[in-house]
């Protein structure tokens, strides 16, 4: 992919169309990427001896450098390049982040699988990475992954040849998917969108490598023009099969109808202080809702035990009198009718609390609106196009690859559907509860003028049984 991208960039400048001038792996390990590059050169018609002159690698590990050199020697042997004819091999023991590349030796393709490491403390990075991060503190925050520092360095090293040799180049790195949403890399992501737009993305939904991380590999066109306005998260979501859906803002957003809030730690502790079993506190108190107790249009309180504050509860209720005075206002607001929305699920799972009798525990989001709009809000959250849209938009933010995580402030950015009649029809079914879910989803797919592929995507993800779907 990186070869194709490099070829597409400026074939005329190279001796042979579609063949990069120099491919570098700055953290080459055992040399797997360089061997693949050598094969690609030959596949594109270069003589093996010429291919050998076009690859270069670095590693800080002596054993890795030796392994790469041996692997390349073995490749040359297999390809019949006699030892005396082989060009000097440019595979060096060096720190990729400090090594100076001589003019004329600059790569136009940088490939790599850099080390990943999330610093547990701000700037718990190796010395050279720490220095580089500080130089670019506007792009990389203190908790930026080490892989992001290597990426920035690679892009900059290709960039610096632009004026000098007249063209940009391509960088293709394997990166941890945490870079899709990490706040400490937000500046870098933004900068790359204009300086080195992503032309292709490969992604895996499996845990890769010993480090047990999910990875993706963007191909960046340094100095190129963007062919898409999609973010990395959206591109990776697309590569992993999340359907693409454009929702326009012409018809407004949930912010026109509602506000959304989620409690923080203080609210959690206030509830932990005030919780008790209904059998002890008596009836009429608000019921406690955790993420696990809410499913789409249903609330399992009383029928299933729930865990809260390291304890199992059967019918947990909140004693208003034990809520600290500093939290009274928050508490009073939660006693209003609202839609409750747990986060980190595969579809959105709204539950309408019609009389304000449910007290949500963080991270359940409360969506407050006029009583007559609650069912319409639930219908929007159940719309398959909305789920796909949100899944792409916030891809990688949730702990599980398939889950969707969004914050209270994000909920109100959800666009409203264009077809009001279908939307109202779907909303009228919300009081029927879970049995109406498939019909609501079908109507809301139409309300957003989307097609059945979105409905199928939603049905595949919905925690509702096949029996219920065929009812
Ligand atoms: C995940 S491995 C690369 C694997 C390689 N792509 C392969 O196919 O074998 C990462 C490599 O980066 C090297 N490394 C870590 N920090 C480095 C640095 N600052 N400069 C150069 N190499 C580095 C490590 O020694 C390790 O060999």
Short mmCIF file of C-alpha atoms and ligand atoms in Angstrom, two decimals:
data_model
loop_
_atom_site.label_atom_id
_atom_site.label_comp_id
_atom_site.label_asym_id
_atom_site.label_seq_id
_atom_site.Cartn_x
_atom_site.Cartn_y
_atom_site.Cartn_z
CA UNK A 1 0.00 0.00 0.00
CA UNK A 2 2.79 2.37 0.88
CA UNK A 3 4.49 1.47 -2.38
CA UNK A 4 1.37 2.23 -4.38
CA UNK A 5 0.89 5.49 -2.54
CA UNK A 6 4.50 6.49 -3.12
CA UNK A 7 4.22 5.56 -6.76
CA UNK A 8 1.09 7.61 -7.18
CA UNK A 9 2.71 10.65 -5.66
CA UNK A 10 5.43 11.56 -8.11
CA UNK A 11 6.32 8.83 -10.54
CA UNK A 12 7.91 11.25 -12.98
CA UNK A 13 10.63 12.23 -10.56
CA UNK A 14 11.84 8.69 -10.15
CA UNK A 15 14.05 6.85 -12.57
CA UNK A 16 11.45 4.18 -12.95
CA UNK A 17 7.77 4.93 -12.72
CA UNK A 18 6.11 3.55 -9.61
CA UNK A 19 9.33 2.74 -7.80
CA UNK A 20 10.32 4.66 -4.66
CA UNK A 21 13.81 6.04 -4.45
CA UNK A 22 14.58 4.95 -0.92
CA UNK A 23 12.63 2.95 1.66
CA UNK A 24 13.57 3.31 5.30
CA UNK A 25 12.42 1.44 8.39
CA UNK A 26 13.63 3.51 11.36
CA UNK A 27 12.85 0.78 13.92
CA UNK A 28 13.54 -2.24 11.77
CA UNK A 29 13.59 -5.05 14.37
CA UNK A 30 14.17 -8.30 12.47
CA UNK A 31 13.79 -6.55 9.12
CA UNK A 32 10.45 -8.02 8.01
CA UNK A 33 9.30 -4.75 6.45
CA UNK A 34 12.55 -4.21 4.58
CA UNK A 35 12.39 -7.72 3.14
CA UNK A 36 8.84 -7.00 1.98
CA UNK A 37 10.10 -3.77 0.41
CA UNK A 38 12.88 -5.66 -1.41
CA UNK A 39 10.32 -8.10 -2.81
CA UNK A 40 8.16 -5.22 -3.94
CA UNK A 41 11.05 -3.55 -5.74
CA UNK A 42 11.73 -6.75 -7.65
CA UNK A 43 8.02 -7.24 -8.34
CA UNK A 44 8.08 -3.79 -9.92
CA UNK A 45 10.89 -4.73 -12.24
CA UNK A 46 13.99 -3.55 -10.41
CA UNK A 47 17.08 -5.76 -10.49
CA UNK A 48 17.76 -7.25 -7.02
CA UNK A 49 21.10 -5.47 -6.84
CA UNK A 50 19.37 -2.11 -7.40
CA UNK A 51 16.69 -2.99 -4.88
CA UNK A 52 19.39 -3.59 -2.26
CA UNK A 53 20.69 -0.05 -2.74
CA UNK A 54 17.27 1.40 -1.97
CA UNK A 55 16.55 0.06 1.50
CA UNK A 56 17.79 1.35 4.83
CA UNK A 57 17.07 0.59 8.46
CA UNK A 58 17.89 1.61 12.02
CA UNK A 59 17.45 -0.04 15.34
CA UNK A 60 18.76 0.67 18.82
CA UNK A 61 19.11 -3.02 19.48
CA UNK A 62 22.33 -4.65 18.36
CA UNK A 63 20.69 -8.06 17.97
CA UNK A 64 17.95 -6.56 15.80
CA UNK A 65 20.50 -4.87 13.54
CA UNK A 66 22.42 -8.13 13.14
CA UNK A 67 19.22 -10.05 12.43
CA UNK A 68 18.17 -7.56 9.75
CA UNK A 69 21.58 -7.60 8.11
CA UNK A 70 21.58 -11.40 8.02
CA UNK A 71 18.06 -11.48 6.65
CA UNK A 72 18.99 -9.08 3.86
CA UNK A 73 22.17 -11.07 3.09
CA UNK A 74 20.06 -14.20 2.84
CA UNK A 75 17.62 -12.41 0.54
CA UNK A 76 20.50 -11.26 -1.71
CA UNK A 77 21.81 -14.82 -1.78
CA UNK A 78 18.42 -16.18 -2.81
CA UNK A 79 18.10 -13.56 -5.51
CA UNK A 80 21.52 -14.52 -6.88
CA UNK A 81 23.34 -11.24 -6.12
CA UNK A 82 27.01 -12.16 -5.67
CA UNK A 83 28.67 -10.85 -2.48
CA UNK A 84 31.12 -8.73 -4.48
CA UNK A 85 28.26 -7.03 -6.36
CA UNK A 86 26.19 -6.14 -3.30
CA UNK A 87 26.00 -2.46 -2.39
CA UNK A 88 27.02 -1.46 1.11
CA UNK A 89 24.13 -2.25 3.38
CA UNK A 90 22.63 0.76 5.16
CA UNK A 91 21.34 -0.94 8.31
CA UNK A 92 22.67 0.80 11.39
CA UNK A 93 22.71 0.66 15.13
CA UNK A 94 21.23 4.03 15.95
CA UNK A 95 18.42 5.85 17.66
CA UNK A 96 15.93 6.74 14.95
CA UNK A 97 14.86 9.83 16.86
CA UNK A 98 18.31 11.44 16.89
CA UNK A 99 20.06 10.16 13.78
CA UNK A 100 20.80 12.80 11.16
CA UNK A 101 19.98 11.77 7.61
CA UNK A 102 22.40 13.04 5.03
CA UNK A 103 20.97 15.04 2.15
CA UNK A 104 20.49 12.80 -0.84
CA UNK A 105 19.94 9.85 1.48
CA UNK A 106 16.52 10.91 2.63
CA UNK A 107 13.81 8.27 2.26
CA UNK A 108 10.70 8.92 0.24
CA UNK A 109 9.00 5.96 1.91
CA UNK A 110 9.24 5.39 5.65
CA UNK A 111 7.74 2.13 6.86
CA UNK A 112 7.70 0.97 10.38
CA UNK A 113 6.32 -0.75 13.38
CA UNK A 114 7.66 1.58 16.05
CA UNK A 115 7.72 0.68 19.73
CA UNK A 116 4.43 1.32 21.55
CA UNK A 117 4.46 2.60 25.10
CA UNK A 118 1.88 4.65 26.91
CA UNK A 119 3.75 6.63 29.53
CA UNK A 120 2.09 5.94 32.85
CA UNK A 121 3.39 9.22 34.14
CA UNK A 122 3.62 12.36 32.06
CA UNK A 123 6.82 12.12 30.04
CA UNK A 124 7.83 8.69 31.16
CA UNK A 125 9.34 8.44 27.67
CA UNK A 126 12.92 7.45 26.72
CA UNK A 127 15.23 10.47 26.72
CA UNK A 128 15.32 11.13 22.95
CA UNK A 129 11.52 10.82 22.67
CA UNK A 130 11.04 13.10 25.67
CA UNK A 131 13.24 15.78 24.08
CA UNK A 132 11.36 15.53 20.81
CA UNK A 133 8.02 15.69 22.54
CA UNK A 134 9.00 18.85 24.38
CA UNK A 135 10.04 20.44 21.09
CA UNK A 136 6.56 19.70 19.77
CA UNK A 137 4.52 20.05 22.92
CA UNK A 138 1.71 21.69 20.93
CA UNK A 139 1.27 18.42 18.99
CA UNK A 140 2.07 15.83 21.65
CA UNK A 141 0.84 15.96 25.24
CA UNK A 142 2.78 14.43 28.15
CA UNK A 143 0.87 11.15 27.91
CA UNK A 144 1.38 10.74 24.16
CA UNK A 145 2.31 7.19 23.20
CA UNK A 146 5.92 6.61 22.15
CA UNK A 147 4.65 5.43 18.75
CA UNK A 148 3.21 8.92 18.15
CA UNK A 149 6.63 10.49 18.75
CA UNK A 150 8.17 8.15 16.18
CA UNK A 151 5.40 8.97 13.73
CA UNK A 152 5.89 12.71 14.07
CA UNK A 153 9.63 12.30 13.60
CA UNK A 154 9.18 10.16 10.49
CA UNK A 155 6.80 12.62 8.88
CA UNK A 156 9.12 15.50 9.65
CA UNK A 157 12.11 13.66 8.22
CA UNK A 158 10.27 13.06 4.94
CA UNK A 159 9.02 16.63 4.98
CA UNK A 160 12.44 18.14 5.32
CA UNK A 161 13.34 16.76 1.91
CA UNK A 162 10.42 18.47 0.24
CA UNK A 163 12.14 21.70 -0.78
CA UNK A 164 15.45 19.98 -1.20
CA UNK A 165 14.42 17.21 -3.56
CA UNK A 166 11.18 18.61 -4.79
CA UNK A 167 8.67 16.09 -3.56
CA UNK A 168 7.17 14.73 -0.40
CA UNK A 169 6.88 11.08 0.34
CA UNK A 170 4.93 8.44 2.16
CA UNK A 171 4.95 7.28 5.75
CA UNK A 172 3.20 4.05 6.72
CA UNK A 173 3.37 2.99 10.35
CA UNK A 174 1.70 0.32 12.42
CA UNK A 175 0.20 2.16 15.37
CA UNK A 176 -1.87 1.33 18.44
CA UNK A 177 -5.58 2.15 18.05
CA UNK A 178 -5.35 4.22 21.23
CA UNK A 179 -3.94 6.96 18.97
CA UNK A 180 -7.38 7.27 17.35
CA UNK A 181 -8.87 8.97 20.37
CA UNK A 182 -6.04 9.82 22.78
CA UNK A 183 -6.31 13.46 23.83
CA UNK A 184 -2.55 13.81 24.08
CA UNK A 185 -2.27 13.07 20.38
CA UNK A 186 -5.13 15.35 19.27
CA UNK A 187 -2.70 18.07 18.16
CA UNK A 188 -0.68 15.59 16.08
CA UNK A 189 -3.83 14.17 14.44
CA UNK A 190 -4.95 17.66 13.50
CA UNK A 191 -1.53 18.65 12.15
CA UNK A 192 -1.30 15.47 10.07
CA UNK A 193 -4.68 16.17 8.47
CA UNK A 194 -3.15 19.11 6.66
CA UNK A 195 0.55 18.17 6.50
CA UNK A 196 0.33 14.46 5.72
CA UNK A 197 -3.22 13.38 4.90
CA UNK A 198 -4.07 9.70 5.22
CA UNK A 199 -4.67 8.05 1.86
CA UNK A 200 -5.26 4.47 3.03
CA UNK A 201 -5.89 2.76 6.30
CA UNK A 202 -5.43 -0.88 7.25
CA UNK A 203 -6.92 -1.96 10.56
CA UNK A 204 -7.40 -5.10 12.55
CA UNK A 205 -10.07 -5.90 15.10
CA UNK A 206 -7.89 -8.65 16.55
CA UNK A 207 -5.37 -8.22 19.32
CA UNK A 208 -2.01 -8.13 17.59
CA UNK A 209 1.53 -8.67 18.78
CA UNK A 210 2.72 -9.73 22.18
CA UNK A 211 1.62 -6.40 23.58
CA UNK A 212 -2.03 -7.44 23.09
CA UNK A 213 -3.04 -4.23 21.44
CA UNK A 214 -5.31 -3.45 18.54
CA UNK A 215 -3.46 -1.74 15.75
CA UNK A 216 -4.04 0.19 12.57
CA UNK A 217 -1.69 1.33 9.86
CA UNK A 218 -2.33 4.64 8.14
CA UNK A 219 -0.53 5.48 4.90
CA UNK A 220 0.28 9.17 5.03
CA UNK A 221 1.01 11.26 1.98
CA UNK A 222 3.49 13.84 3.23
CA UNK A 223 2.82 17.14 1.51
CA UNK A 224 -0.09 15.57 -0.36
CA UNK A 225 -3.65 16.73 -0.65
CA UNK A 226 -6.42 15.15 1.35
CA UNK A 227 -8.83 12.93 -0.54
CA UNK A 228 -11.21 12.66 2.41
CA UNK A 229 -12.30 14.79 5.32
CA UNK A 230 -12.68 11.71 7.49
CA UNK A 231 -10.74 11.43 10.70
CA UNK A 232 -8.51 8.43 11.44
CA UNK A 233 -11.23 7.08 13.72
CA UNK A 234 -13.76 7.25 10.88
CA UNK A 235 -11.36 5.69 8.40
CA UNK A 236 -10.50 2.82 10.74
CA UNK A 237 -14.17 2.27 11.53
CA UNK A 238 -14.82 2.10 7.78
CA UNK A 239 -11.96 -0.38 7.29
CA UNK A 240 -13.52 -2.57 9.98
CA UNK A 241 -16.94 -2.56 8.34
CA UNK A 242 -18.86 0.12 10.25
CA UNK A 243 -21.24 1.48 7.60
CA UNK A 244 -20.74 4.98 6.35
CA UNK A 245 -23.60 7.35 6.92
CA UNK A 246 -23.83 11.08 6.42
CA UNK A 247 -26.27 12.80 8.72
CA UNK A 248 -26.80 16.43 7.87
CA UNK A 249 -27.41 19.11 10.43
CA UNK A 250 -30.12 20.81 8.42
CA UNK A 251 -32.85 19.51 10.70
CA UNK A 252 -31.13 20.46 13.93
CA UNK A 253 -29.57 18.36 16.66
CA UNK A 254 -30.67 16.91 19.98
CA UNK A 255 -29.42 20.15 21.53
CA UNK A 256 -32.59 21.76 20.13
CA UNK A 257 -34.66 19.50 22.39
CA UNK A 258 -32.52 18.45 25.28
CA UNK A 259 -29.56 18.91 27.58
CA UNK A 260 -27.37 16.00 28.68
CA UNK A 261 -25.35 15.52 31.83
CA UNK A 262 -23.45 12.77 33.56
CA UNK A 263 -22.47 12.71 37.21
CA UNK A 264 -18.86 12.61 38.28
CA UNK A 265 -17.11 11.04 41.19
CA UNK A 266 -18.73 13.34 43.78
CA UNK A 267 -22.19 12.29 42.69
CA UNK A 268 -21.16 8.67 42.82
CA UNK A 269 -20.02 9.05 46.43
CA UNK A 270 -23.16 11.01 47.34
CA UNK A 271 -25.26 8.09 46.07
CA UNK A 272 -23.04 5.55 47.80
CA UNK A 273 -23.73 7.35 51.08
CA UNK A 274 -27.47 7.43 50.53
CA UNK A 275 -28.21 4.00 49.05
CA UNK A 276 -30.15 1.33 50.91
CA UNK A 277 -32.47 -1.62 50.22
CA UNK A 278 -36.10 -0.72 49.69
CA UNK A 279 -37.00 -3.32 52.32
CA UNK A 280 -35.11 -1.22 54.90
CA UNK A 281 -35.83 2.32 53.68
CA UNK A 282 -39.47 1.84 52.64
CA UNK A 283 -41.25 2.49 49.34
CA UNK A 284 -41.51 5.77 47.43
CA UNK A 285 -37.78 6.51 47.23
CA UNK A 286 -36.06 6.93 43.85
CA UNK A 287 -34.56 3.75 42.45
CA UNK A 288 -30.85 3.46 41.67
CA UNK A 289 -29.76 2.75 38.08
CA UNK A 290 -26.34 1.51 37.07
CA UNK A 291 -25.19 0.96 33.47
CA UNK A 292 -25.75 -2.79 33.86
CA UNK A 293 -29.38 -2.38 34.92
CA UNK A 294 -30.43 -0.56 31.73
CA UNK A 295 -31.16 -2.20 28.39
CA UNK A 296 -32.89 -0.65 25.41
CA UNK A 297 -36.27 0.59 26.73
CA UNK A 298 -36.01 -1.56 29.83
CA UNK A 299 -34.75 -1.31 33.38
CA UNK A 300 -34.09 -4.53 35.24
CA UNK A 301 -34.35 -2.99 38.74
CA UNK A 302 -35.96 -5.41 41.16
CA UNK A 303 -35.83 -8.36 38.79
CA UNK A 304 -32.07 -8.77 38.81
CA UNK A 305 -29.49 -7.82 41.43
CA UNK A 306 -27.19 -4.98 40.49
CA UNK A 307 -23.72 -4.08 41.74
CA UNK A 308 -22.97 -0.69 43.16
CA UNK A 309 -20.25 0.54 45.54
CA UNK A 310 -18.69 -2.95 45.73
CA UNK A 311 -21.95 -4.55 46.84
CA UNK A 312 -24.83 -6.45 45.29
CA UNK A 313 -28.25 -4.85 45.71
CA UNK A 314 -31.70 -6.29 45.07
CA UNK A 315 -33.98 -3.26 45.21
CA UNK A 316 -31.63 -0.34 45.83
CA UNK A 317 -33.22 3.03 46.55
CA UNK A 318 -31.85 6.40 47.57
CA UNK A 319 -32.64 8.08 50.86
CA UNK A 320 -33.01 11.76 49.88
CA UNK A 321 -32.28 12.88 53.44
CA UNK A 322 -28.78 11.43 53.27
CA UNK A 323 -27.81 13.33 50.11
CA UNK A 324 -25.23 15.99 51.14
CA UNK A 325 -26.47 19.57 50.78
CA UNK A 326 -23.87 20.36 48.09
CA UNK A 327 -25.47 17.71 45.87
CA UNK A 328 -29.12 18.61 46.51
CA UNK A 329 -29.48 20.67 43.36
CA UNK A 330 -28.05 17.88 41.22
CA UNK A 331 -30.35 15.43 43.00
CA UNK A 332 -33.45 17.59 42.42
CA UNK A 333 -32.60 17.76 38.72
CA UNK A 334 -32.33 13.98 38.52
CA UNK A 335 -35.85 13.74 39.95
CA UNK A 336 -37.16 15.19 36.67
CA UNK A 337 -38.44 13.05 33.79
CA UNK A 338 -35.55 12.16 31.50
CA UNK A 339 -34.01 9.63 29.14
CA UNK A 340 -31.23 7.55 30.68
CA UNK A 341 -28.40 6.48 28.41
CA UNK A 342 -25.68 4.05 29.49
CA UNK A 343 -22.37 4.36 27.65
CA UNK A 344 -20.09 1.70 26.17
CA UNK A 345 -22.73 -0.50 24.58
CA UNK A 346 -23.02 -1.88 21.05
CA UNK A 347 -26.13 0.13 20.23
CA UNK A 348 -27.56 3.00 22.23
CA UNK A 349 -29.75 1.68 25.01
CA UNK A 350 -32.07 4.49 26.13
CA UNK A 351 -34.56 4.06 28.91
CA UNK A 352 -37.32 6.62 29.44
CA UNK A 353 -37.78 7.55 33.09
CA UNK A 354 -41.20 9.17 32.77
CA UNK A 355 -41.72 10.33 36.30
CA UNK A 356 -38.20 11.02 37.49
CA UNK A 357 -38.15 8.05 39.81
CA UNK A 358 -34.74 6.74 38.75
CA UNK A 359 -31.36 7.98 40.00
CA UNK A 360 -28.52 7.24 37.56
CA UNK A 361 -25.00 6.36 38.65
CA UNK A 362 -22.13 7.71 36.55
CA UNK A 363 -21.37 6.95 33.69
CA UNK A 364 -25.10 6.74 32.85
CA UNK A 365 -25.97 9.94 30.98
CA UNK A 366 -29.20 11.83 31.78
CA UNK A 367 -30.89 13.50 28.84
CA UNK A 368 -33.34 16.11 30.09
CA UNK A 369 -36.13 17.47 27.94
CA UNK A 370 -39.80 18.40 28.03
CA UNK A 371 -41.91 15.38 28.95
CA UNK A 372 -43.57 15.29 25.50
CA UNK A 373 -40.16 14.99 23.79
CA UNK A 374 -38.73 12.07 25.77
CA UNK A 375 -40.07 9.35 23.47
CA UNK A 376 -38.84 11.22 20.42
CA UNK A 377 -35.39 11.46 21.97
CA UNK A 378 -35.39 7.74 22.74
CA UNK A 379 -36.39 7.06 19.12
CA UNK A 380 -33.45 9.14 17.84
CA UNK A 381 -31.08 7.17 20.06
CA UNK A 382 -32.51 3.91 18.75
CA UNK A 383 -32.07 4.94 15.12
CA UNK A 384 -29.63 2.61 13.31
CA UNK A 385 -28.09 5.46 11.23
CA UNK A 386 -27.39 7.38 14.45
CA UNK A 387 -25.62 4.37 15.97
CA UNK A 388 -23.44 3.88 12.86
CA UNK A 389 -22.70 7.61 12.71
CA UNK A 390 -21.67 7.70 16.37
CA UNK A 391 -19.73 4.44 16.09
CA UNK A 392 -17.58 5.92 13.32
CA UNK A 393 -17.25 9.29 14.91
CA UNK A 394 -16.06 8.10 18.29
CA UNK A 395 -14.43 4.88 17.13
CA UNK A 396 -11.71 3.63 19.44
CA UNK A 397 -12.86 5.66 22.44
CA UNK A 398 -14.60 2.72 24.14
CA UNK A 399 -12.77 -0.01 26.01
CA UNK A 400 -14.17 -2.72 23.76
CA UNK A 401 -13.63 -2.39 20.03
CA UNK A 402 -17.27 -2.90 19.26
CA UNK A 403 -18.72 -0.62 21.88
CA UNK A 404 -19.64 3.01 21.40
CA UNK A 405 -18.59 5.50 23.98
CA UNK A 406 -19.71 9.04 23.92
CA UNK A 407 -19.76 11.80 26.51
CA UNK A 408 -22.79 13.80 27.62
CA UNK A 409 -21.59 16.76 25.56
CA UNK A 410 -21.50 14.52 22.46
CA UNK A 411 -25.08 13.27 22.86
CA UNK A 412 -26.58 16.65 22.05
CA UNK A 413 -24.61 16.85 18.79
CA UNK A 414 -26.64 13.97 17.31
CA UNK A 415 -28.47 15.25 14.21
CA UNK A 416 -32.27 14.99 14.07
CA UNK A 417 -34.02 13.08 11.26
CA UNK A 418 -35.51 14.75 8.22
CA UNK A 419 -38.76 12.74 8.15
CA UNK A 420 -40.83 14.03 11.03
CA UNK A 421 -43.85 11.79 10.38
CA UNK A 422 -41.81 8.56 10.57
CA UNK A 423 -40.01 9.88 13.63
CA UNK A 424 -43.31 10.60 15.42
CA UNK A 425 -44.60 7.17 14.47
CA UNK A 426 -41.48 5.53 15.93
CA UNK A 427 -41.75 7.68 19.08
CA UNK A 428 -45.34 6.56 19.57
CA UNK A 429 -44.08 2.96 19.87
CA UNK A 430 -41.49 3.71 22.56
CA UNK A 431 -43.94 3.25 25.48
CA UNK A 432 -44.47 -0.36 24.31
CA UNK A 433 -40.96 -1.19 25.50
CA UNK A 434 -38.48 -3.76 24.14
CA UNK A 435 -41.03 -5.64 22.03
CA UNK A 436 -41.29 -2.59 19.77
CA UNK A 437 -37.54 -2.22 19.20
CA UNK A 438 -37.29 -3.79 15.73
CA UNK A 439 -40.18 -1.68 14.45
CA UNK A 440 -38.81 1.49 15.99
CA UNK A 441 -35.42 0.78 14.43
CA UNK A 442 -37.01 0.17 11.02
CA UNK A 443 -39.06 3.37 11.21
CA UNK A 444 -36.10 5.43 12.35
CA UNK A 445 -33.99 4.04 9.49
CA UNK A 446 -36.64 5.47 7.19
CA UNK A 447 -36.89 8.68 9.23
CA UNK A 448 -33.20 9.30 8.43
CA UNK A 449 -33.78 8.19 4.81
CA UNK A 450 -31.19 5.46 5.16
CA UNK A 451 -31.35 1.99 3.65
CA UNK A 452 -31.77 -1.50 5.04
CA UNK A 453 -28.04 -2.13 5.32
CA UNK A 454 -28.06 0.21 8.31
CA UNK A 455 -30.97 -1.66 9.84
CA UNK A 456 -29.12 -4.98 9.38
CA UNK A 457 -25.99 -3.52 10.97
CA UNK A 458 -28.10 -2.43 13.97
CA UNK A 459 -29.95 -5.74 14.25
CA UNK A 460 -26.61 -7.60 14.24
CA UNK A 461 -25.49 -5.50 17.17
CA UNK A 462 -28.73 -5.24 19.13
CA UNK A 463 -28.98 -7.31 22.31
CA UNK A 464 -32.37 -8.66 21.33
CA UNK A 465 -33.05 -12.25 20.52
CA UNK A 466 -33.89 -13.62 17.11
CA UNK A 467 -37.28 -14.76 18.45
CA UNK A 468 -38.19 -11.28 19.40
CA UNK A 469 -37.06 -9.94 16.03
CA UNK A 470 -39.34 -12.27 14.14
CA UNK A 471 -42.37 -11.45 16.27
C1 LIG B 1 8.00 -3.71 17.19
S1 LIG B 1 9.68 -3.79 16.81
C2 LIG B 1 9.76 -3.66 15.06
C3 LIG B 1 9.52 -4.94 14.39
C4 LIG B 1 9.91 -4.94 12.94
N1 LIG B 1 9.01 -4.17 12.12
C5 LIG B 1 9.98 -6.35 12.40
O1 LIG B 1 9.27 -6.67 11.50
O2 LIG B 1 10.73 -7.14 12.97
C6 LIG B 1 10.26 -2.29 17.36
C7 LIG B 1 11.75 -2.15 17.23
O3 LIG B 1 12.04 -0.79 17.50
C8 LIG B 1 13.33 -0.73 18.06
N2 LIG B 1 13.47 0.59 18.66
C9 LIG B 1 12.88 1.06 19.80
N3 LIG B 1 13.20 2.36 19.97
C10 LIG B 1 14.01 2.72 18.93
C11 LIG B 1 14.64 3.92 18.56
N4 LIG B 1 14.55 5.01 19.29
N5 LIG B 1 15.37 3.93 17.43
C12 LIG B 1 15.48 2.80 16.67
N6 LIG B 1 14.89 1.64 17.00
C13 LIG B 1 14.15 1.59 18.09
C14 LIG B 1 13.35 -1.91 19.01
O4 LIG B 1 14.67 -2.30 19.30
C15 LIG B 1 12.59 -2.96 18.19
O5 LIG B 1 13.46 -3.77 17.47
#
